[in-house]
Amino acid sequence: MNRREFVSAAASGALAMGTIPRPLVAYDGTLERIATQKWIHLGIVQPYEAWAELRRTDYPELPPDQLGGRLLERTVRIVYPSTEVTNNSQSYEAVRAKDTPTTRVWWDVK
C-alpha cells in the first residue's frame, strides 16, 4: 500500500467512525447544527466573528438576555471607538445620538 492509498483508507475510516455512529452530529439536512458548531468554536477563539455569525445565521437560538430579572436588548452593532471621537469629533457629533449598541445599522433589516 502506497502513501496515497494509506491516507485515503485512513480518511475514509475516520469519516465512517467519526460521523456515522454519532447521530447528534450527523448532518440532518439543515444548517442549524453547522452554524451552532461554528458559533461555539468561534466563541472561544474569535468572539467578534462568533457574534457576526450569530447575527448572520440566527443560530444558535439563544434565550433572551437578562440582568437581575430585567430583559435587555441584544447588541446589534459595535459602537465607535474612542479614537473616532477624538480624531473625527466634528463628524462624530452628527451620529452621537445613534451611537448605541442597540441602534440598528442601515443594512440591518431584521
C-alpha atoms as a printed R data frame, in Angstrom:
    type eleno elety resid chain resno       x      y      z
1   ATOM     1    CA   MET     A     1   0.000  0.000  0.000
2   ATOM     2    CA   ASN     A     2   1.471  3.355 -1.015
3   ATOM     3    CA   ARG     A     3   1.139  6.590  0.953
4   ATOM     4    CA   ARG     A     4  -1.826  7.904 -1.073
5   ATOM     5    CA   GLU     A     5  -3.793  4.672 -0.589
6   ATOM     6    CA   PHE     A     6  -2.983  4.676  3.131
7   ATOM     7    CA   VAL     A     7  -4.122  8.276  3.609
8   ATOM     8    CA   SER     A     8  -7.304  7.626  1.625
9   ATOM     9    CA   ALA     A     9  -8.107  4.485  3.649
10  ATOM    10    CA   ALA     A    10  -7.381  6.264  6.942
11  ATOM    11    CA   ALA     A    11  -9.534  9.228  5.982
12  ATOM    12    CA   SER     A    12 -12.491  7.101  4.920
13  ATOM    13    CA   GLY     A    13 -12.175  5.023  8.095
14  ATOM    14    CA   ALA     A    14 -12.056  8.149 10.253
15  ATOM    15    CA   LEU     A    15 -15.030  9.575  8.413
16  ATOM    16    CA   ALA     A    16 -17.035  6.411  8.936
17  ATOM    17    CA   MET     A    17 -16.115  6.195 12.612
18  ATOM    18    CA   GLY     A    18 -16.424  9.908 13.264
19  ATOM    19    CA   THR     A    19 -19.822 10.714 11.795
20  ATOM    20    CA   ILE     A    20 -21.933  7.617 11.253
21  ATOM    21    CA   PRO     A    21 -22.006  6.318 14.863
22  ATOM    22    CA   ARG     A    22 -22.741  9.808 16.224
23  ATOM    23    CA   PRO     A    23 -26.280 10.800 15.254
24  ATOM    24    CA   LEU     A    24 -26.143 14.001 17.315
25  ATOM    25    CA   VAL     A    25 -23.530 15.462 14.968
26  ATOM    26    CA   ALA     A    26 -24.665 13.858 11.699
27  ATOM    27    CA   TYR     A    27 -25.869 16.264  9.038
28  ATOM    28    CA   ASP     A    28 -29.672 16.222  9.117
29  ATOM    29    CA   GLY     A    29 -30.461 18.441  6.139
30  ATOM    30    CA   THR     A    30 -30.343 21.765  7.993
31  ATOM    31    CA   LEU     A    31 -27.570 24.239  8.557
32  ATOM    32    CA   GLU     A    32 -28.533 24.823 12.194
33  ATOM    33    CA   ARG     A    33 -26.031 22.280 13.518
34  ATOM    34    CA   ILE     A    34 -23.213 23.579 11.360
35  ATOM    35    CA   ALA     A    35 -23.904 27.184 12.339
36  ATOM    36    CA   THR     A    36 -24.157 26.258 16.019
37  ATOM    37    CA   GLN     A    37 -20.864 24.347 15.989
38  ATOM    38    CA   LYS     A    38 -19.173 27.210 14.158
39  ATOM    39    CA   TRP     A    39 -20.543 29.682 16.727
40  ATOM    40    CA   ILE     A    40 -19.245 27.537 19.610
41  ATOM    41    CA   HIS     A    41 -15.791 27.276 18.063
42  ATOM    42    CA   LEU     A    42 -15.516 30.938 17.150
43  ATOM    43    CA   GLY     A    43 -16.747 31.988 20.593
44  ATOM    44    CA   ILE     A    44 -13.594 30.540 22.077
45  ATOM    45    CA   VAL     A    45 -11.011 31.891 19.646
46  ATOM    46    CA   GLN     A    46 -12.696 34.819 17.844
47  ATOM    47    CA   PRO     A    47 -15.634 36.245 19.797
48  ATOM    48    CA   TYR     A    48 -16.345 39.084 17.336
49  ATOM    49    CA   GLU     A    49 -16.632 36.569 14.498
50  ATOM    50    CA   ALA     A    50 -18.949 34.405 16.631
51  ATOM    51    CA   TRP     A    51 -21.166 37.439 17.206
52  ATOM    52    CA   ALA     A    52 -21.194 38.199 13.470
53  ATOM    53    CA   GLU     A    53 -22.119 34.588 12.654
54  ATOM    54    CA   LEU     A    54 -24.941 34.666 15.191
55  ATOM    55    CA   ARG     A    55 -26.320 37.818 13.566
56  ATOM    56    CA   ARG     A    56 -25.860 36.394 10.053
57  ATOM    57    CA   THR     A    57 -27.411 32.947 10.596
58  ATOM    58    CA   ASP     A    58 -29.654 33.455 13.666
59  ATOM    59    CA   TYR     A    59 -28.188 30.240 15.105
60  ATOM    60    CA   PRO     A    60 -27.949 29.163 17.803
61  ATOM    61    CA   GLU     A    61 -31.264 30.356 19.134
62  ATOM    62    CA   LEU     A    62 -30.273 31.897 22.443
63  ATOM    63    CA   PRO     A    63 -32.539 32.761 25.362
64  ATOM    64    CA   PRO     A    64 -33.225 36.463 25.930
65  ATOM    65    CA   ASP     A    65 -30.534 38.448 27.708
66  ATOM    66    CA   GLN     A    66 -31.426 39.307 31.296
67  ATOM    67    CA   LEU     A    67 -29.851 41.304 34.077
68  ATOM    68    CA   GLY     A    68 -31.402 40.956 37.508
69  ATOM    69    CA   GLY     A    69 -34.613 39.580 36.009
70  ATOM    70    CA   ARG     A    70 -34.903 42.537 33.606
71  ATOM    71    CA   LEU     A    71 -34.889 41.802 29.867
72  ATOM    72    CA   LEU     A    72 -32.129 43.519 27.927
73  ATOM    73    CA   GLU     A    73 -31.982 44.441 24.268
74  ATOM    74    CA   ARG     A    74 -29.422 42.444 22.305
75  ATOM    75    CA   THR     A    75 -26.362 44.179 20.990
76  ATOM    76    CA   VAL     A    76 -26.753 44.658 17.241
77  ATOM    77    CA   ARG     A    77 -23.720 46.790 16.456
78  ATOM    78    CA   ILE     A    78 -20.342 47.772 17.816
79  ATOM    79    CA   VAL     A    79 -20.088 51.393 18.904
80  ATOM    80    CA   TYR     A    80 -17.462 53.739 17.521
81  ATOM    81    CA   PRO     A    81 -14.102 53.565 19.308
82  ATOM    82    CA   SER     A    82 -12.856 56.466 21.412
83  ATOM    83    CA   THR     A    83 -10.249 57.258 18.734
84  ATOM    84    CA   GLU     A    84 -13.082 58.127 16.346
85  ATOM    85    CA   VAL     A    85 -14.474 60.582 18.882
86  ATOM    86    CA   THR     A    86 -11.034 62.136 19.357
87  ATOM    87    CA   ASN     A    87  -9.801 62.202 15.762
88  ATOM    88    CA   ASN     A    88 -13.078 62.889 13.960
89  ATOM    89    CA   SER     A    89 -15.115 64.805 16.515
90  ATOM    90    CA   GLN     A    90 -16.876 67.057 14.013
91  ATOM    91    CA   SER     A    91 -18.366 64.159 12.041
92  ATOM    92    CA   TYR     A    92 -18.970 62.081 15.160
93  ATOM    93    CA   GLU     A    93 -21.250 64.764 16.621
94  ATOM    94    CA   ALA     A    94 -23.685 64.115 13.769
95  ATOM    95    CA   VAL     A    95 -24.122 60.475 14.839
96  ATOM    96    CA   ARG     A    96 -23.528 60.663 18.596
97  ATOM    97    CA   ALA     A    97 -27.215 60.067 19.457
98  ATOM    98    CA   LYS     A    98 -27.297 56.916 17.314
99  ATOM    99    CA   ASP     A    99 -24.010 55.509 18.630
100 ATOM   100    CA   THR     A   100 -25.511 52.875 20.938
101 ATOM   101    CA   PRO     A   101 -25.142 49.077 20.899
102 ATOM   102    CA   THR     A   102 -28.884 48.649 20.255
103 ATOM   103    CA   THR     A   103 -29.260 51.057 17.306
104 ATOM   104    CA   ARG     A   104 -29.503 49.070 14.091
105 ATOM   105    CA   VAL     A   105 -27.197 49.917 11.202
106 ATOM   106    CA   TRP     A   106 -28.724 50.908  7.865
107 ATOM   107    CA   TRP     A   107 -28.422 47.458  6.255
108 ATOM   108    CA   ASP     A   108 -29.859 45.519  9.235
109 ATOM   109    CA   VAL     A   109 -33.430 44.910  8.114
110 ATOM   110    CA   LYS     A   110 -34.462 42.217 10.602
